[in-house]
PDB file of C-alpha atoms in Angstrom:
ATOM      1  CA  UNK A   3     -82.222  60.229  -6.960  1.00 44.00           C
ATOM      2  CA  UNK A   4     -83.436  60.564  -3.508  1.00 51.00           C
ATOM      3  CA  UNK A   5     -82.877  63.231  -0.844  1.00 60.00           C
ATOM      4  CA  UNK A   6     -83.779  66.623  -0.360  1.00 84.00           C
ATOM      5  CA  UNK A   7     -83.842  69.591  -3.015  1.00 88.00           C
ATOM      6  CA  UNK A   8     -81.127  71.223  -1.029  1.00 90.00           C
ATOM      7  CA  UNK A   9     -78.744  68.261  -1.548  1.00 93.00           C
ATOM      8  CA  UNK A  10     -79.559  68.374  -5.138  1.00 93.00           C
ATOM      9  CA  UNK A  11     -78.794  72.017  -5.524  1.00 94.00           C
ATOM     10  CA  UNK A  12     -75.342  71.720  -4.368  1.00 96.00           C
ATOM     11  CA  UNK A  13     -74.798  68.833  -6.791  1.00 96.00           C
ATOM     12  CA  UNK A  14     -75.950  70.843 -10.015  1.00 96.00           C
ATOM     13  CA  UNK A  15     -73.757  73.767  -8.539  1.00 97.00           C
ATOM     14  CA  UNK A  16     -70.557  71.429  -8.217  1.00 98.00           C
ATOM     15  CA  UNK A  17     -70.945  70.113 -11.762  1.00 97.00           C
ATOM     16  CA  UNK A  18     -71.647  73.940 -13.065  1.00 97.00           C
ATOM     17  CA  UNK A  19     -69.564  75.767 -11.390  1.00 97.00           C
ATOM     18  CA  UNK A  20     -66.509  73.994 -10.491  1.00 98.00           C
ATOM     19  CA  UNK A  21     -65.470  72.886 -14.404  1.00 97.00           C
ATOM     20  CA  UNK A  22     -65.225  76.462 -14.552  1.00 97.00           C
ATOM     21  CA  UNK A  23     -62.287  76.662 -13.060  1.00 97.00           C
ATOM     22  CA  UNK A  24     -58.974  75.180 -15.742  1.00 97.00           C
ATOM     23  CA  UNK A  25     -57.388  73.416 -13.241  1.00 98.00           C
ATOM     24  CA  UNK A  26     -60.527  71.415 -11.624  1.00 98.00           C
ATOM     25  CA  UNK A  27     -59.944  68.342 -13.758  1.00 98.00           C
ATOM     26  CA  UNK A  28     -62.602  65.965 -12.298  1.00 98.00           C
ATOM     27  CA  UNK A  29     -65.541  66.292  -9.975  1.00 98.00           C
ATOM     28  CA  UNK A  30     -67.464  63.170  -8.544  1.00 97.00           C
ATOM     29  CA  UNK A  31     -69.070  62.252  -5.981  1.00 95.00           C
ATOM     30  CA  UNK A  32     -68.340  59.163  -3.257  1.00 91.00           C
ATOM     31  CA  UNK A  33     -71.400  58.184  -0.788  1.00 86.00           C
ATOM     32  CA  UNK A  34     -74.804  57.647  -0.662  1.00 84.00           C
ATOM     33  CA  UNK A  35     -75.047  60.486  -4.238  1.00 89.00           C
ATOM     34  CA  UNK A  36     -72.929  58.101  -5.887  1.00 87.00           C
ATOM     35  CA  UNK A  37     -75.018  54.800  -5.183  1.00 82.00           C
ATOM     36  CA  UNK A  38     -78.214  55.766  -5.204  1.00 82.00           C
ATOM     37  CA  UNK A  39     -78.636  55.076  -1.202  1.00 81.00           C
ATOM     38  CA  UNK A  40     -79.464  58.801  -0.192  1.00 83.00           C
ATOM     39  CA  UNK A  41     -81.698  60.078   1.506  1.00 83.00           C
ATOM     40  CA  UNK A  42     -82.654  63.805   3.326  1.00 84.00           C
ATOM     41  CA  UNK A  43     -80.190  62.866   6.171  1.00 85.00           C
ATOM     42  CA  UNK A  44     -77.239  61.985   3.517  1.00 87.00           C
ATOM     43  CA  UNK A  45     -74.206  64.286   3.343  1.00 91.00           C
ATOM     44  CA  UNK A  46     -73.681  65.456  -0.155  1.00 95.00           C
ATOM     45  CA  UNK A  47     -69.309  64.452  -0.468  1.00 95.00           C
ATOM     46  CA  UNK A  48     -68.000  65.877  -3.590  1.00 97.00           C
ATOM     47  CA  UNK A  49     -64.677  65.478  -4.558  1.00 97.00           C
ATOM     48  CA  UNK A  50     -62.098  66.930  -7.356  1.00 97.00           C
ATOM     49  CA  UNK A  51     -59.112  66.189  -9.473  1.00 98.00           C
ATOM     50  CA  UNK A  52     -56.983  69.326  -9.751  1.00 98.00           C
ATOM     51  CA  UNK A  53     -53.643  69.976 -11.255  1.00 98.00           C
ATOM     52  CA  UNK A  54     -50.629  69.302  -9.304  1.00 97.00           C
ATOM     53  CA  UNK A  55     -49.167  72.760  -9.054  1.00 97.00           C
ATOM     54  CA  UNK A  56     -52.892  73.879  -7.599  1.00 97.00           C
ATOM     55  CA  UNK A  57     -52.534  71.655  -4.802  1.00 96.00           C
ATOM     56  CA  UNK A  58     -51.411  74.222  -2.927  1.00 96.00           C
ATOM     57  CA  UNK A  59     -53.786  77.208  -3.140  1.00 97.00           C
ATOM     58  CA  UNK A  60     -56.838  74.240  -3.163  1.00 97.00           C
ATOM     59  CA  UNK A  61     -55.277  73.430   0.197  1.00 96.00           C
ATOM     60  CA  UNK A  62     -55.837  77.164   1.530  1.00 97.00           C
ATOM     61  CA  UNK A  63     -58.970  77.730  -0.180  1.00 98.00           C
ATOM     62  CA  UNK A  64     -60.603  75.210  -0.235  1.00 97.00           C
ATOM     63  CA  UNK A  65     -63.185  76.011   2.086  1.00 97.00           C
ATOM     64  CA  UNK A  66     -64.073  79.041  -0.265  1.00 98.00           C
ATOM     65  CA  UNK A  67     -64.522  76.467  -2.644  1.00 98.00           C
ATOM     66  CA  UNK A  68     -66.602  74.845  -0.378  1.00 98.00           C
ATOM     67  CA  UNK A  69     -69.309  77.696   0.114  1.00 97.00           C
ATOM     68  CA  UNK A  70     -69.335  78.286  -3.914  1.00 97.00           C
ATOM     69  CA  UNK A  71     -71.637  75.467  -3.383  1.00 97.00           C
ATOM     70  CA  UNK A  72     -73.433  75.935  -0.261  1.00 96.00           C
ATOM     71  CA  UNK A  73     -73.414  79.266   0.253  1.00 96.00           C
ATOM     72  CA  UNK A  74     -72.755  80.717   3.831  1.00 97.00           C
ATOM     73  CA  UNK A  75     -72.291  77.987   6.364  1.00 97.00           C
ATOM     74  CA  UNK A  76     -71.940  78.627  10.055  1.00 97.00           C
ATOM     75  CA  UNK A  77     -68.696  75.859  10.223  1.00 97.00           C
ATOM     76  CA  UNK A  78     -65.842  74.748   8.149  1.00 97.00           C
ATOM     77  CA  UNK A  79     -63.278  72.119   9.388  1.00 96.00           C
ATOM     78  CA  UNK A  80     -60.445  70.547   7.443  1.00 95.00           C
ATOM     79  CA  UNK A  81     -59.685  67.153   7.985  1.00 92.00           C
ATOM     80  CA  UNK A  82     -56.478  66.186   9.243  1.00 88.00           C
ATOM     81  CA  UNK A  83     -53.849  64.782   7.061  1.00 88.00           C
ATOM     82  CA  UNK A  84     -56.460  65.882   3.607  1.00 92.00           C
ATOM     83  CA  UNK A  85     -56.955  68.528   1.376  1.00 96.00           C
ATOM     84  CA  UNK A  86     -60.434  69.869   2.141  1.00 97.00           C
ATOM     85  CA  UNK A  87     -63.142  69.051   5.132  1.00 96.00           C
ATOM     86  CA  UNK A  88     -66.323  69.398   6.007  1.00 96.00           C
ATOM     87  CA  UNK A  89     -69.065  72.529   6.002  1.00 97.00           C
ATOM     88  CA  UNK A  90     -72.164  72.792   7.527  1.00 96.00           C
ATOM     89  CA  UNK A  91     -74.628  75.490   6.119  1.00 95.00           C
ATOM     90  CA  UNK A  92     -77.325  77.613   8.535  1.00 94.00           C
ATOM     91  CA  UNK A  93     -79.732  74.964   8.227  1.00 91.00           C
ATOM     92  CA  UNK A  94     -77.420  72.239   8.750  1.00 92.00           C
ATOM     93  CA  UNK A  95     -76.849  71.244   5.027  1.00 93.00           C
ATOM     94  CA  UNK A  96     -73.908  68.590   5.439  1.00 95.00           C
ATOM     95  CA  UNK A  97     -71.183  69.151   2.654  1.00 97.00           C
ATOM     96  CA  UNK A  98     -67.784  67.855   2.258  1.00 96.00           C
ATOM     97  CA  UNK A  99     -65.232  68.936  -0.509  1.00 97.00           C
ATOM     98  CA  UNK A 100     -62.201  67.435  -0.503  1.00 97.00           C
ATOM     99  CA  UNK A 101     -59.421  67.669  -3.483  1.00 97.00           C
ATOM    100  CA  UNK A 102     -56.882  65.261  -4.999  1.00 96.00           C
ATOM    101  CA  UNK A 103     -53.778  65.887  -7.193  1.00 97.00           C
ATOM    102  CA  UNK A 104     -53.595  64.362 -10.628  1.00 96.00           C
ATOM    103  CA  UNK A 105     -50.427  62.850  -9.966  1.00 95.00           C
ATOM    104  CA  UNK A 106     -52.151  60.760  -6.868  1.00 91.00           C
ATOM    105  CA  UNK A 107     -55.192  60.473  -7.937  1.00 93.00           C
ATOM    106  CA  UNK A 108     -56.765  56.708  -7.711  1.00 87.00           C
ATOM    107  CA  UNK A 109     -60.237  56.339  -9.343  1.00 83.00           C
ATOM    108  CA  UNK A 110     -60.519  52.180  -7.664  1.00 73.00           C
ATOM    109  CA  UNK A 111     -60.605  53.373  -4.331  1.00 73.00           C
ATOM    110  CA  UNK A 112     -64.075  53.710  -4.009  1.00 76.00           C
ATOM    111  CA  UNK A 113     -67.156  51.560  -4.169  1.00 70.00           C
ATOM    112  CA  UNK A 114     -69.305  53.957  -6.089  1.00 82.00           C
ATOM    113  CA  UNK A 115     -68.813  56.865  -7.982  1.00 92.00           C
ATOM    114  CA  UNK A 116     -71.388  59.244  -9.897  1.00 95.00           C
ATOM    115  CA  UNK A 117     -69.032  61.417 -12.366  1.00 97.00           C
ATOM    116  CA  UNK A 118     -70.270  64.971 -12.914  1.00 97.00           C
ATOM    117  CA  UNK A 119     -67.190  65.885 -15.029  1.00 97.00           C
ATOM    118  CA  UNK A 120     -64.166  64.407 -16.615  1.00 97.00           C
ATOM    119  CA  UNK A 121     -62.024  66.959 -18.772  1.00 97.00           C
ATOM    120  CA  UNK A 122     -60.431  65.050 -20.797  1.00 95.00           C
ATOM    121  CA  UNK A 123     -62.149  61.511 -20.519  1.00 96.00           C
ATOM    122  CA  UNK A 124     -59.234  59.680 -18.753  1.00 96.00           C
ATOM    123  CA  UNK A 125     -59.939  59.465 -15.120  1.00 96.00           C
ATOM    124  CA  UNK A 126     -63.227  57.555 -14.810  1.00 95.00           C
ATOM    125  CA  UNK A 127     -62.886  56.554 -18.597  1.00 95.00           C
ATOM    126  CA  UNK A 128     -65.772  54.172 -18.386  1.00 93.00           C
ATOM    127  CA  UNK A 129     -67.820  56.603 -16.793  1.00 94.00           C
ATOM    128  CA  UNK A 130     -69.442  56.030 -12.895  1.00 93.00           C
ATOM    129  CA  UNK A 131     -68.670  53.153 -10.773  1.00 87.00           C
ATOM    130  CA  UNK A 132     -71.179  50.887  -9.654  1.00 84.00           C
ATOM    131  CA  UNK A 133     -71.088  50.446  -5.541  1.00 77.00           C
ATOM    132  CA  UNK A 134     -71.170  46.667  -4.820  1.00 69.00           C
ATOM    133  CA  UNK A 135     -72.774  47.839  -2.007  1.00 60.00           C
ATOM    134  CA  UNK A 136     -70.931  45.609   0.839  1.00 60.00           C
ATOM    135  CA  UNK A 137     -71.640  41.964  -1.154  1.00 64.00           C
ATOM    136  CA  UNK A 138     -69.877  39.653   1.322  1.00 71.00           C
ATOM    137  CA  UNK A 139     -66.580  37.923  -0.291  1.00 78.00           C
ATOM    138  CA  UNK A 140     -63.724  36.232   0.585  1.00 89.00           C
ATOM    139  CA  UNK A 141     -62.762  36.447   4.291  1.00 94.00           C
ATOM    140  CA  UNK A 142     -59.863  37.810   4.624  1.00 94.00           C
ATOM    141  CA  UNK A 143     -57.665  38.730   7.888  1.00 96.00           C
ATOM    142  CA  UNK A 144     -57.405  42.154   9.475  1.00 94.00           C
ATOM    143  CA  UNK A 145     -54.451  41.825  11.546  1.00 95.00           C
ATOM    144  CA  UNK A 146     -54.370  45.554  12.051  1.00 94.00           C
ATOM    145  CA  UNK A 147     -58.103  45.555  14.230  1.00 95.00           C
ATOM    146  CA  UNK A 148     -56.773  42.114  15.728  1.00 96.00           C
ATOM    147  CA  UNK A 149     -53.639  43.578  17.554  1.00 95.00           C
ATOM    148  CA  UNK A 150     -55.312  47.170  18.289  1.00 95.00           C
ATOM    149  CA  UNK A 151     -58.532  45.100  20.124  1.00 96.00           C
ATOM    150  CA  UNK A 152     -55.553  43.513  22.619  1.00 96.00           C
ATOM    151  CA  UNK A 153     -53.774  46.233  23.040  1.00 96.00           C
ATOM    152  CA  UNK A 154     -56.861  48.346  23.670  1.00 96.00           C
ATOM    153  CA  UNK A 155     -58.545  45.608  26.291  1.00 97.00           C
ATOM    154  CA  UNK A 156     -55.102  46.035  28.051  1.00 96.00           C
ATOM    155  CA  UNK A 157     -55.066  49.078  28.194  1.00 95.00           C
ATOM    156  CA  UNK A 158     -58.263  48.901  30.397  1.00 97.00           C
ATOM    157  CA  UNK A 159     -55.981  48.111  33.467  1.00 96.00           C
ATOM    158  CA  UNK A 160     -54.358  51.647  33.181  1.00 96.00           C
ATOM    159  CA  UNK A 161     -57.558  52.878  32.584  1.00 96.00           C
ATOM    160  CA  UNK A 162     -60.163  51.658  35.615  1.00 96.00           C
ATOM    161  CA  UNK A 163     -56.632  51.561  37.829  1.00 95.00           C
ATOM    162  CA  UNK A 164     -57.084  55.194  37.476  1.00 96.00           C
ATOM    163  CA  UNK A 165     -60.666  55.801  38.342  1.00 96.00           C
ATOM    164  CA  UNK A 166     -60.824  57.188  34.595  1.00 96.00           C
ATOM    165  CA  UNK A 167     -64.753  55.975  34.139  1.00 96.00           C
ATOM    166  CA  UNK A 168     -65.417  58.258  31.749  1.00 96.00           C
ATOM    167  CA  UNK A 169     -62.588  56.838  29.918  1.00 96.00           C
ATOM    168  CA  UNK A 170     -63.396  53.619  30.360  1.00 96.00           C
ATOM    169  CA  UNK A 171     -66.707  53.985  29.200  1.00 96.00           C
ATOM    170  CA  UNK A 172     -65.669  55.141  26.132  1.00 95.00           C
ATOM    171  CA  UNK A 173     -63.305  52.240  25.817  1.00 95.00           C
ATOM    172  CA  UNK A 174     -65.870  49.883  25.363  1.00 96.00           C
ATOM    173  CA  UNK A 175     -66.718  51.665  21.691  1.00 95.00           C
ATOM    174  CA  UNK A 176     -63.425  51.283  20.575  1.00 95.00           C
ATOM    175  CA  UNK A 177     -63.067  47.515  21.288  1.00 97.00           C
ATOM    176  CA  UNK A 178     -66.408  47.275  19.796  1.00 96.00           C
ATOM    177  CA  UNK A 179     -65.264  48.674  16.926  1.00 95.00           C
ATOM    178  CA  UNK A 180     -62.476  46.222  16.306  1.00 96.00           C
ATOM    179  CA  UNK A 181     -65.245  43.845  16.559  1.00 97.00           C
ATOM    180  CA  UNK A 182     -67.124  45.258  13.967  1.00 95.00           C
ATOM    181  CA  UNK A 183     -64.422  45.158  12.129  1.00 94.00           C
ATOM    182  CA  UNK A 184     -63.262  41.773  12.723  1.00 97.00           C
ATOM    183  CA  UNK A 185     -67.442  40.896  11.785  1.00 95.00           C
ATOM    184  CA  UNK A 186     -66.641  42.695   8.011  1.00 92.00           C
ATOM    185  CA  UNK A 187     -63.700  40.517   7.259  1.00 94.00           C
ATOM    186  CA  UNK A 188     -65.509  37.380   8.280  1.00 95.00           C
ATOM    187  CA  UNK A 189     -68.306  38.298   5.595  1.00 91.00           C
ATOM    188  CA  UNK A 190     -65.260  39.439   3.444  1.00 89.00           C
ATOM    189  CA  UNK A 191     -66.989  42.970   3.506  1.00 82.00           C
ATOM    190  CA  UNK A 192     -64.370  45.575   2.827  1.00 72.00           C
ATOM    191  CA  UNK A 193     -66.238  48.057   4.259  1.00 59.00           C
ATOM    192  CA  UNK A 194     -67.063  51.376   1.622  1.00 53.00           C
ATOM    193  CA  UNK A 195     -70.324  52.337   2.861  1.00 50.00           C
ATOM    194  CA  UNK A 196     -70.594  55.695   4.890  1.00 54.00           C
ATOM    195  CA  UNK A 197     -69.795  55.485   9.247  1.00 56.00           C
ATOM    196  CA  UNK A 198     -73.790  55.921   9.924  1.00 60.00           C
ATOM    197  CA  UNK A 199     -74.508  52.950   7.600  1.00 68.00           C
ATOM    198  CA  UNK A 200     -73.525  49.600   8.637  1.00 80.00           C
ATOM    199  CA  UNK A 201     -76.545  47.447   9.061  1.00 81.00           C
ATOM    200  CA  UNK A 202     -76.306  46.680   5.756  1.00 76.00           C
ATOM    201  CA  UNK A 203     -72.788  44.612   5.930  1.00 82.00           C
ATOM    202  CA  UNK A 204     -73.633  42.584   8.817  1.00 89.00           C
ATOM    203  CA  UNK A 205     -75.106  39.345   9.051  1.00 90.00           C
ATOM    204  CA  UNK A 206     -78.636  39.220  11.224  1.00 92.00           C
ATOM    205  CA  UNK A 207     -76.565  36.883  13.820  1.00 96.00           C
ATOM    206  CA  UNK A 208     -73.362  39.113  14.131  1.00 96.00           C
ATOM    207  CA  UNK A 209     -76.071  42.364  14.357  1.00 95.00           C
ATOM    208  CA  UNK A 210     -77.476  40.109  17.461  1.00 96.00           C
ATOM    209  CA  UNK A 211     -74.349  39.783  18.787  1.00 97.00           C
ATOM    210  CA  UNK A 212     -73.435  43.307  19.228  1.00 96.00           C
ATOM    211  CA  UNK A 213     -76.586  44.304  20.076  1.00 96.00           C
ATOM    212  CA  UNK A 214     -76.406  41.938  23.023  1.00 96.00           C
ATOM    213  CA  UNK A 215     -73.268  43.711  24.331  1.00 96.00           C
ATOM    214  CA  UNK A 216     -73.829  44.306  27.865  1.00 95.00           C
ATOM    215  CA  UNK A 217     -74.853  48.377  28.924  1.00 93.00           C
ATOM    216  CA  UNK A 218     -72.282  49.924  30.443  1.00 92.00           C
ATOM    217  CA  UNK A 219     -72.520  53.114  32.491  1.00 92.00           C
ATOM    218  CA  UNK A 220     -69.721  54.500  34.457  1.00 93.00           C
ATOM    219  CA  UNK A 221     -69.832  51.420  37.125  1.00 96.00           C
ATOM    220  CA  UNK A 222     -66.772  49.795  36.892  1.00 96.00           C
ATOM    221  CA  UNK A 223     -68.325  46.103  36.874  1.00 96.00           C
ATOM    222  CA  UNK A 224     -70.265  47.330  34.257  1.00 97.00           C
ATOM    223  CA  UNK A 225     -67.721  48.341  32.182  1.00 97.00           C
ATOM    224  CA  UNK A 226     -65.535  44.921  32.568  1.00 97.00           C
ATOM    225  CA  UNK A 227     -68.857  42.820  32.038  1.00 97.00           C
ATOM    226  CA  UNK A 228     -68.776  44.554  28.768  1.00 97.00           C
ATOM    227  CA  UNK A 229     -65.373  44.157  28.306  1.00 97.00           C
ATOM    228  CA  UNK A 230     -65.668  40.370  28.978  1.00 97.00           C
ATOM    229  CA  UNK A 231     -68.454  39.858  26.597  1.00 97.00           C
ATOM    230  CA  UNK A 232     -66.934  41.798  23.326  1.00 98.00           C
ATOM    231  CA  UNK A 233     -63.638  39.879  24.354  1.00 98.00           C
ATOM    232  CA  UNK A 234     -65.231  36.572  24.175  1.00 98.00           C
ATOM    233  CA  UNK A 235     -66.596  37.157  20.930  1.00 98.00           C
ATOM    234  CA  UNK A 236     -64.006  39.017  19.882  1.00 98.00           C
ATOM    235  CA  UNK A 237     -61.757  35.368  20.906  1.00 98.00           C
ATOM    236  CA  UNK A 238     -64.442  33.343  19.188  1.00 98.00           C
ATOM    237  CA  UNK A 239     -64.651  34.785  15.839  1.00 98.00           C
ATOM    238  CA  UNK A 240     -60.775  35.651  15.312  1.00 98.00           C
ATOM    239  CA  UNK A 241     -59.595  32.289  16.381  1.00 98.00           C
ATOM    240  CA  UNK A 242     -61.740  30.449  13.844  1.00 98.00           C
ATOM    241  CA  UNK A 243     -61.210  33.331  11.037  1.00 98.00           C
ATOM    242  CA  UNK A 244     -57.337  32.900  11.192  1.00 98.00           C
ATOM    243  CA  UNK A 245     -57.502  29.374  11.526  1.00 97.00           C
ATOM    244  CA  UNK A 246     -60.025  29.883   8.148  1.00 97.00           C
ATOM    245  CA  UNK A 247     -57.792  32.282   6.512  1.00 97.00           C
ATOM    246  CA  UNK A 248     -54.481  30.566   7.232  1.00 97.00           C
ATOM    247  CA  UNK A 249     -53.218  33.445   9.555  1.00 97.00           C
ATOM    248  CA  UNK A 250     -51.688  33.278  12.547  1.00 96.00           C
ATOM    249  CA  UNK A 251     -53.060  34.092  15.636  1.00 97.00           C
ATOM    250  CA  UNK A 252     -51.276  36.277  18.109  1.00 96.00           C
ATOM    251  CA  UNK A 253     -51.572  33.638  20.757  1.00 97.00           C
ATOM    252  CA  UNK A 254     -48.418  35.413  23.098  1.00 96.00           C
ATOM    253  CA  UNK A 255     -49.643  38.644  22.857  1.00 96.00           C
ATOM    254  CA  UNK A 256     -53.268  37.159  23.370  1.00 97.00           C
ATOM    255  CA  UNK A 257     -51.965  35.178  26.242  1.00 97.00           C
ATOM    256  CA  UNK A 258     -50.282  38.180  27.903  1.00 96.00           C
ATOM    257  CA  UNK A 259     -53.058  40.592  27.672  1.00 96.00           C
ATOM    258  CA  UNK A 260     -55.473  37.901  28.986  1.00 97.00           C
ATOM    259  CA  UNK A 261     -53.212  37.319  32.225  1.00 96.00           C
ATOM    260  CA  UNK A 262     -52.568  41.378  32.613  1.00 96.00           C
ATOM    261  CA  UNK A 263     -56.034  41.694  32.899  1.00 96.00           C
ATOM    262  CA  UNK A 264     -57.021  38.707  35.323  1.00 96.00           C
ATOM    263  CA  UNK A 265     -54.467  39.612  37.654  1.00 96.00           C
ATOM    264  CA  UNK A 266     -55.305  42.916  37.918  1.00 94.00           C
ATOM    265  CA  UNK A 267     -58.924  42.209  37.809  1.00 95.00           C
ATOM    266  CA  UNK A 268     -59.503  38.922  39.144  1.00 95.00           C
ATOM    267  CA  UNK A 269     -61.759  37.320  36.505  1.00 95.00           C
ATOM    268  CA  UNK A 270     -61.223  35.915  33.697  1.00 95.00           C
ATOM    269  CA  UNK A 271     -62.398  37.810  29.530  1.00 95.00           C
ATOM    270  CA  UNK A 272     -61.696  34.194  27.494  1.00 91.00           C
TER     271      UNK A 272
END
């Protein structure tokens, strides 16, 4: 395994110490530990199976948990709508712990895991999962990403109408993002990897593409130039991937958003 000897002390900690405990049922890890892809800037994310009636004091504790394995860290922060978070130690180890109840507990969520313990043999009963590592497949059609891009370009009215810059600089991200995502389910990547690895899942032409999104500052020509140039490809790529995956494409809502914005803005993002 690669990575840094502080990485791999937390790991031999998690699968000494936490089996310990009766009602840790599992432990495994998820990420780069699990598929062989880390490195000394990888975050070590461990994860456990507990017993349903521990759910509870895992939820308040778990941070205690957390620093069983790390030691003293200078922040803990849970992450919303989980059990368990995030820690970061003194000299910026990166740890996350988060905990799952038996009764919810679903081992093919993943794309990659490295076991360190299994109780009683019956949650990863063939042992780790091998990542397939972002393998393009079948496209497929995220109509999710498709309706959020629209109704996040329209929102860009409300959003240079105000004078928000700021805002609207930080707009251009999120379309982007729908983008990207809209790139994975051409390639019929369902995307597993960790946020800060993505090169990986693109093509070399759809990395060229978003590279060639235009800068944007805090200029408001900037920011629509931008705008323009994600939308296009953004128009591009979804038309021909619904008409590919037999989808339909939201051409009203489409339509709408594409008038809202050239007569507010007086140029035209198709």
């Amino acid at each position: 395994m690669t990575g840094d000897e502080r990485q791999q002390a937390v790991i031999a900690r998690a699968a000494e110490v936490l089996p310990q405990d009766e009602r840790v049922l599992g432990v495994y890890l998820i990420g780069s530990y699990a598929t062989g892809a880390a490195d000394r800037f990888s975050d070590v994310d461990v994860h456990l199976v507990v017993t349903d009636d521990s759910l509870e004091w895992f939820g308040e504790h778990w941070d205690d948990v957390l620093r069983e394995l790390t030691g003293p860290t200078v922040l803990t922060d849970r992450v919303p709508g989980l059990i368990g978070g995030l820690g970061i130690t003194p000299d910026w180890l990166h740890v996350d712990l988060f905990v799952h109840p038996l009764a919810s507990f679903e081992r093919e969520q993943y794309d990659g895991v490295r076991v360190l313990f299994d109780r009683d043999g019956t949650l990863f009963p063939h042992g780790d999962i091998a990542a397939k590592g972002g393998r393009p497949g079948e496209p497929y059609w995220p109509a999710t990403n498709v309706n959020l891009f629209f109704y996040f370009l329209g929102n860009l009215v409300t959003v240079l109408g105000r004078d928000e810059r700021i805002v609207g600089n930080q707009g251009v991200g999120v379309v982007r993002d729908q983008l990207v995502a809209l790139m994975l389910a051409e390639r019929g990547v369902r995307r597993t990897s960790g946020a800060k690895r993505l090169n990986a899942l693109l093509s070399d032409e759809q990395r060229a593409a978003l590279e060639a999104v235009p800068a944007a500052g805090t200029e408001p020509a900037d920011i629509i130039a931008a705008n323009q140039y994600i939308c296009r490809e953004f128009i591009t790529r979804g038309t021909a991937l619904a008409k590919l995956t037999d989808n339909p494409w939201p051409t009203e809502f489409v339509d709408a958003t594409l008038t809202h914005l050239r007569n507010h803005f007086q140029v035209d993002f198709s």
